[in-house]
mmCIF file of C-alpha atoms in Angstrom:
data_model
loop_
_atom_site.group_PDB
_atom_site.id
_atom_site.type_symbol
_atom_site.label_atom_id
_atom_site.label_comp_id
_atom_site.label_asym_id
_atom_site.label_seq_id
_atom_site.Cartn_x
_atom_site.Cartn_y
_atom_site.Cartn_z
ATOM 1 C CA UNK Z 657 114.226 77.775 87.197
ATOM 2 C CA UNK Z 658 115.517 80.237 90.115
ATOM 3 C CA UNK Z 659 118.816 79.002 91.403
ATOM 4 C CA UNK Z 660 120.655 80.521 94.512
ATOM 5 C CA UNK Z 661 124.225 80.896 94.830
ATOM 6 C CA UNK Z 662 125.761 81.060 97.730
ATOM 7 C CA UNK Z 663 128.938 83.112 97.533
ATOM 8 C CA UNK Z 664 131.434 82.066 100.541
ATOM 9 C CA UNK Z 665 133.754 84.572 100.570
ATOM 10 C CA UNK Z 666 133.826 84.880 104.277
ATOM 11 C CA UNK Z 667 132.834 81.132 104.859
ATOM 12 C CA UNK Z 668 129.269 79.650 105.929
ATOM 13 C CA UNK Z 669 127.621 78.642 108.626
ATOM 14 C CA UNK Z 670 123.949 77.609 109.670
ATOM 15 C CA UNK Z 671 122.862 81.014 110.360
ATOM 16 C CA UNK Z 672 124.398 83.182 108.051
ATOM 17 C CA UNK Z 673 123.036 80.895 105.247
ATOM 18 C CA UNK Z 674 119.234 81.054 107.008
ATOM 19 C CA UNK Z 675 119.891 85.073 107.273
ATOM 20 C CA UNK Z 676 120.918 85.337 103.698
ATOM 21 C CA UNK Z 677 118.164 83.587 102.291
ATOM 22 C CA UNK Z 678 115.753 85.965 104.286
ATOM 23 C CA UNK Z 679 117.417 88.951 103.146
ATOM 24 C CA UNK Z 680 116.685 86.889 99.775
ATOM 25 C CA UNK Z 681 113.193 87.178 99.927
ATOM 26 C CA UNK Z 682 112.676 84.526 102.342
ATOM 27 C CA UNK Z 683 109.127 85.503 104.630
ATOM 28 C CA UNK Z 684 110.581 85.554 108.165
ATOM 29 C CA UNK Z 685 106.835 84.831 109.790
ATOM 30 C CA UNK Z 686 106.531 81.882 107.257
ATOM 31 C CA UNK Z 687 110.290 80.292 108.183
ATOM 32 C CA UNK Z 688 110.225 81.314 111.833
ATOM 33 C CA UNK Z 689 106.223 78.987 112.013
ATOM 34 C CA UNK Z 690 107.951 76.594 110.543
ATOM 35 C CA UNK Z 691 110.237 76.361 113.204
ATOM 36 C CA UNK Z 692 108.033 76.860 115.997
ATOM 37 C CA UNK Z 693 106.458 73.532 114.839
ATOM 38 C CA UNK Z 694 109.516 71.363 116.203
ATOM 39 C CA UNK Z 695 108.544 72.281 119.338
ATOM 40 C CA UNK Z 696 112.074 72.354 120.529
ATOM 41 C CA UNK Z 697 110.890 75.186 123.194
ATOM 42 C CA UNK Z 698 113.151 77.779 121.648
ATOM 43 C CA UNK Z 699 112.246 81.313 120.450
ATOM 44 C CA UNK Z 700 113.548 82.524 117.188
ATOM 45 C CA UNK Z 701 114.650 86.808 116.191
ATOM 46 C CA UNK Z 702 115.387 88.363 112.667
ATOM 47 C CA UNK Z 703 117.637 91.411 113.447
ATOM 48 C CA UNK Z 704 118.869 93.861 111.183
ATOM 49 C CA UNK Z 705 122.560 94.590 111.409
ATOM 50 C CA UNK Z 706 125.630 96.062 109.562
ATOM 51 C CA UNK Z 707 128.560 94.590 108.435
ATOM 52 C CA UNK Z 708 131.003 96.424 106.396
ATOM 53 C CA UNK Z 709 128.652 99.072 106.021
ATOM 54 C CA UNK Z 710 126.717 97.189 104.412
ATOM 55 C CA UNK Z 711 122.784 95.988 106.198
ATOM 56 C CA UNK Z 712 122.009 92.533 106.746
ATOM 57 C CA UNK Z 713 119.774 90.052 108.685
ATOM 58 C CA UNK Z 714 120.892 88.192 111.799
ATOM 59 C CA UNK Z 715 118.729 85.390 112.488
ATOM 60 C CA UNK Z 716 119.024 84.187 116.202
ATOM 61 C CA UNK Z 717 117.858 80.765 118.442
ATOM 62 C CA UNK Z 718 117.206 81.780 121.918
ATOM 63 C CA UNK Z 719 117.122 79.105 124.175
ATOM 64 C CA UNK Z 720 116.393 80.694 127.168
ATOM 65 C CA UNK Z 721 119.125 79.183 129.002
ATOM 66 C CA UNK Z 722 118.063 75.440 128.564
ATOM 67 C CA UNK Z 723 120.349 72.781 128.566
ATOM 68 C CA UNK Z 724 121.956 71.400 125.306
ATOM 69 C CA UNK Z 725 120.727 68.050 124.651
ATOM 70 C CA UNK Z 726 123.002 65.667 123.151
ATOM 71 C CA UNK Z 727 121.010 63.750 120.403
ATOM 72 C CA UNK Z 728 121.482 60.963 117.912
ATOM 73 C CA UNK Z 729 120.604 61.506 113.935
ATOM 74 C CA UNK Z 730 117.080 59.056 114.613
ATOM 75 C CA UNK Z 731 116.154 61.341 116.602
ATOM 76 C CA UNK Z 732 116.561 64.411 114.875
ATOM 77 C CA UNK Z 733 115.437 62.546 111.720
ATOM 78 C CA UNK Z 734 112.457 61.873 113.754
ATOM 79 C CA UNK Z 735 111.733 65.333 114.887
ATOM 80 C CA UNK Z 736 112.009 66.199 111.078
ATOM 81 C CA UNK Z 737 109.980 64.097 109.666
ATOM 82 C CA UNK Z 738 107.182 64.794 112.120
ATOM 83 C CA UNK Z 739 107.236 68.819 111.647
ATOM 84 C CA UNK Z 740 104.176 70.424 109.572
ATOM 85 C CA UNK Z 741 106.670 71.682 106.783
ATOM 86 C CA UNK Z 742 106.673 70.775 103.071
ATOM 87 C CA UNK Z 743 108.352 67.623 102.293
ATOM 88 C CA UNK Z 744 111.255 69.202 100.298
ATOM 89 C CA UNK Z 745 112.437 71.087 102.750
ATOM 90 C CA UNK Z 746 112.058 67.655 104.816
ATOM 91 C CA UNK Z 747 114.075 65.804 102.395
ATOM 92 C CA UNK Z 748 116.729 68.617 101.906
ATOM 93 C CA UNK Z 749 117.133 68.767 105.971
ATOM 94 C CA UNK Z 750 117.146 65.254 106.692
ATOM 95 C CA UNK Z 751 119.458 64.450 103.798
ATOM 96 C CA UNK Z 752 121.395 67.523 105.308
ATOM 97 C CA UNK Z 753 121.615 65.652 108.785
ATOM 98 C CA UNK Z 754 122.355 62.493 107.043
ATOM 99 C CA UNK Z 755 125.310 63.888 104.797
ATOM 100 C CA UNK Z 756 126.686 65.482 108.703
ATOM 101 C CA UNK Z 757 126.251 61.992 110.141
ATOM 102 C CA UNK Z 758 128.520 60.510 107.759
ATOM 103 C CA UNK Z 759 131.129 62.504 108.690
ATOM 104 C CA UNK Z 760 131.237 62.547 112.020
ATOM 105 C CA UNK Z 761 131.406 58.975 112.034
ATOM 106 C CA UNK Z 762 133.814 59.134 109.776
ATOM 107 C CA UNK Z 763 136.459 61.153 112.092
ATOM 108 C CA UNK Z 764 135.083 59.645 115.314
ATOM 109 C CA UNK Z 765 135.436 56.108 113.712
ATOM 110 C CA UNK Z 766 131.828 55.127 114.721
ATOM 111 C CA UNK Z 767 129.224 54.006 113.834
ATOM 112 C CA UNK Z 768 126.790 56.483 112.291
ATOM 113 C CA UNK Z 769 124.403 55.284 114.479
ATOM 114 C CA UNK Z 770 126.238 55.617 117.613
ATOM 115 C CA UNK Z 771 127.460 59.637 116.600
ATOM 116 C CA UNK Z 772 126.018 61.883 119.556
ATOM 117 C CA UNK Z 773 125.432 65.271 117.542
ATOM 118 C CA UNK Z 774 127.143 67.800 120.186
ATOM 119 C CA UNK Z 775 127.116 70.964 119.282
ATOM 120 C CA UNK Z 776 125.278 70.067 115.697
ATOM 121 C CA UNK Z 777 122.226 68.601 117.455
ATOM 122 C CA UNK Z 778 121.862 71.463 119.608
ATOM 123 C CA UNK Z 779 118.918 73.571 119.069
ATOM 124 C CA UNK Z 780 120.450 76.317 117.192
ATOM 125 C CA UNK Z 781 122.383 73.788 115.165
ATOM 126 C CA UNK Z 782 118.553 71.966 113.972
ATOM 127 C CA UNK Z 783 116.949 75.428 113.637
ATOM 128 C CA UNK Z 784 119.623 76.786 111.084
ATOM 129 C CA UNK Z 785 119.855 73.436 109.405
ATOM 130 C CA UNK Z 786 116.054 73.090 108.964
ATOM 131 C CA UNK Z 787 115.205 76.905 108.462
ATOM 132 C CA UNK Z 788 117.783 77.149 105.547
ATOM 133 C CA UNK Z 789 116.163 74.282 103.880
ATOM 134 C CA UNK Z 790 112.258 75.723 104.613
ATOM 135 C CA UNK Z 791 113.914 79.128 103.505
ATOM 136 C CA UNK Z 792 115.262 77.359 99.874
ATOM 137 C CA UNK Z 793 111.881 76.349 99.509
ATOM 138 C CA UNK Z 794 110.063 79.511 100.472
ATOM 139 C CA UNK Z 795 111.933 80.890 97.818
ATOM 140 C CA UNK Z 796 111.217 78.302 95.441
ATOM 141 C CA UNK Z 797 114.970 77.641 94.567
ATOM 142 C CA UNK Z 798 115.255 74.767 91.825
ATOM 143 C CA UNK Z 799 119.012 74.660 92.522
ATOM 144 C CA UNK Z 800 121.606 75.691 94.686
ATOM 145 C CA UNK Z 801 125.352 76.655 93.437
ATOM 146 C CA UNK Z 802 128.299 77.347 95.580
ATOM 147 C CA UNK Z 803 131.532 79.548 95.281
ATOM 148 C CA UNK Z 804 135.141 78.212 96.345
ATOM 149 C CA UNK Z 805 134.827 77.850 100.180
ATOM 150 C CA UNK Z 806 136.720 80.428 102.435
ATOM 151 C CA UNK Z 807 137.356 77.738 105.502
ATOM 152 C CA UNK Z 808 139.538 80.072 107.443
ATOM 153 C CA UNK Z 809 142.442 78.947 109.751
ATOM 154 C CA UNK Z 810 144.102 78.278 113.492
ATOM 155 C CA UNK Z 811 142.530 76.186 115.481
ATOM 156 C CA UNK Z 812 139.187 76.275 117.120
ATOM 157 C CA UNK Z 813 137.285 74.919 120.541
ATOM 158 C CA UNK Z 814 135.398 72.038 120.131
ATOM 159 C CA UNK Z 815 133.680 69.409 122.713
ATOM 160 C CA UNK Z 816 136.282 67.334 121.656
ATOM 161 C CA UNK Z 817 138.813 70.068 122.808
ATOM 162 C CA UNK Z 818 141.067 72.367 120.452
ATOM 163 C CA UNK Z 819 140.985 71.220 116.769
ATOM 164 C CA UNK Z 820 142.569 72.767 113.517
ATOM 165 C CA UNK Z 821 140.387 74.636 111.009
ATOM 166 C CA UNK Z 822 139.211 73.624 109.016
ATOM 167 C CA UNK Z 823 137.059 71.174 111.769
ATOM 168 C CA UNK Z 824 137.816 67.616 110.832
ATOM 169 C CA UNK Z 825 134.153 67.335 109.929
ATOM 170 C CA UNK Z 826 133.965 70.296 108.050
ATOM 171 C CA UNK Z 827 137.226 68.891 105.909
ATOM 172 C CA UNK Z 828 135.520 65.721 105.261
ATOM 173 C CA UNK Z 829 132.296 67.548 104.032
ATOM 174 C CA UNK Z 830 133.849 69.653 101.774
ATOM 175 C CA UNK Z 831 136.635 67.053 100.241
ATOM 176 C CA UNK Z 832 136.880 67.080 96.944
ATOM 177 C CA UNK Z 833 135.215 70.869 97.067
ATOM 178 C CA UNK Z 834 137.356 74.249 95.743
ATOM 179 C CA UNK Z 835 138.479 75.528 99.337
ATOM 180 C CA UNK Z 836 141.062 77.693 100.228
ATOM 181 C CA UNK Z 837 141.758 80.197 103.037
ATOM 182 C CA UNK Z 838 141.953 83.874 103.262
ATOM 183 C CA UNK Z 839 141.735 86.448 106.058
ATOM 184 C CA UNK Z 840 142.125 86.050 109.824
ATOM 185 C CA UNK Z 841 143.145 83.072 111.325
ATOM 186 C CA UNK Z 842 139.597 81.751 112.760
ATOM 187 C CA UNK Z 843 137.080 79.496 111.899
ATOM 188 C CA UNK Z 844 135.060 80.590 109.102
ATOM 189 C CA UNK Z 845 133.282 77.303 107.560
ATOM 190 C CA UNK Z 846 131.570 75.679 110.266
ATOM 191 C CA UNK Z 847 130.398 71.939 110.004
ATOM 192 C CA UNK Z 848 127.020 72.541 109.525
ATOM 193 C CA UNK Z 849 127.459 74.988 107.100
ATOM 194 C CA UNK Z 850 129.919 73.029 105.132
ATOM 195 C CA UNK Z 851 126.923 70.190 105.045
ATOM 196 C CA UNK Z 852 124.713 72.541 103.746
ATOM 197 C CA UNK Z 853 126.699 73.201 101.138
ATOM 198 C CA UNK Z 854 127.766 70.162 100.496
ATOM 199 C CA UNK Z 855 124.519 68.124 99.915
ATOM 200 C CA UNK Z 856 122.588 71.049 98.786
ATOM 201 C CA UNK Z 857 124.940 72.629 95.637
ATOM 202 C CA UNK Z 858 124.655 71.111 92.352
ATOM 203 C CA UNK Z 859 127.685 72.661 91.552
ATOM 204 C CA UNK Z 860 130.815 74.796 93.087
ATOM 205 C CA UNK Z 861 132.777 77.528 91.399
#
């Protein structure tokens, strides 16, 4: 079985998970297809860049300047469900949106059903979800580990207005989960990484 481990040291988010996995292995063509079949009218880049000296891939949403739309989880459930891709990465993403739901009811005190998915159900936020799930199964993972979390610190701008970090979301996805925080006082664990994570990892440590 091929497992992937995702190694947090500077936190997670949607699209640094979706770039690792393509500097994994992951076929860009066959991920970025995948996501061309939401039809969500965005385009989607693989860059090479450098960090620390060290080469990476970027993966990028461009929008194009088109409005965020505000959307509840049927209807990104919806949009998931009816996309050409295999059905484990369907599962994995809509279990992914699910697990994100939870929470944000949770710390809104609504309602799953009634959570409006602000910045998470904006295009960029469905693309990483669903592309890191279509990548995990591009690569044939079998199962996904996790290192302690690096959440990061201070506060950071929300819809909501200025929150501490970690986000209350992201605090409620990971609890229970080895975090801990190291480095400069931003946000380094964003909610949608921390979902990933969370529903995806057999295991942390």
């Amino acid at each position: 079985m091929r497992i992937a481990y995702l190694d947090a040291f500077s936190g997670i988010s949607g699209d640094m998970t979706v770039g690792a996995l393509l500097d994994a292995g992951a076929p860009s063509e066959a991920l970025i297809d995948a996501l061309k079949s939401l039809d969500m009218g965005a385009r989607f880049e693989v860059e090479k860049t450098r960090r620390g000296g060290v080469t990476a891939s970027k993966f990028r949403v461009i929008t194009d300047g088109q409005p965020q739309t505000h959307r509840h989880l049927k209807h990104i459930l919806g949009m998931i469900e009816k996309a050409p891709i295999a059905d484990r990465a369907k599962h994995n993403a809509s279990n992914v949106f699910r697990r994100l739901g939870d929470a944000e009811a949770r710390v809104h005190g609504v309602p799953v059903e009634k959570v409006h998915f602000h910045e998470v159900g904006a295009v960029d936020s469905i693309a990483d979800i669903v592309g890191a799930c279509v990548a995990l199964d591009l690569l044939d993972i079998g199962e996904v580990h996790t290192s302690a979390i690096n959440v990061g610190s201070g506060t950071v701008h929300t819809e909501h207005g200025m929150l501490p970090v970690p986000a209350p979301a992201t605090a409620a996805l990971l609890e229970g989960k080895p975090i801990y925080a190291r480095g400069p006082a931003i946000e380094l664990t964003t909610p949608t990484g921390a979902a990933l994570a969370a529903t995806l990892s057999a295991g942390f440590g």
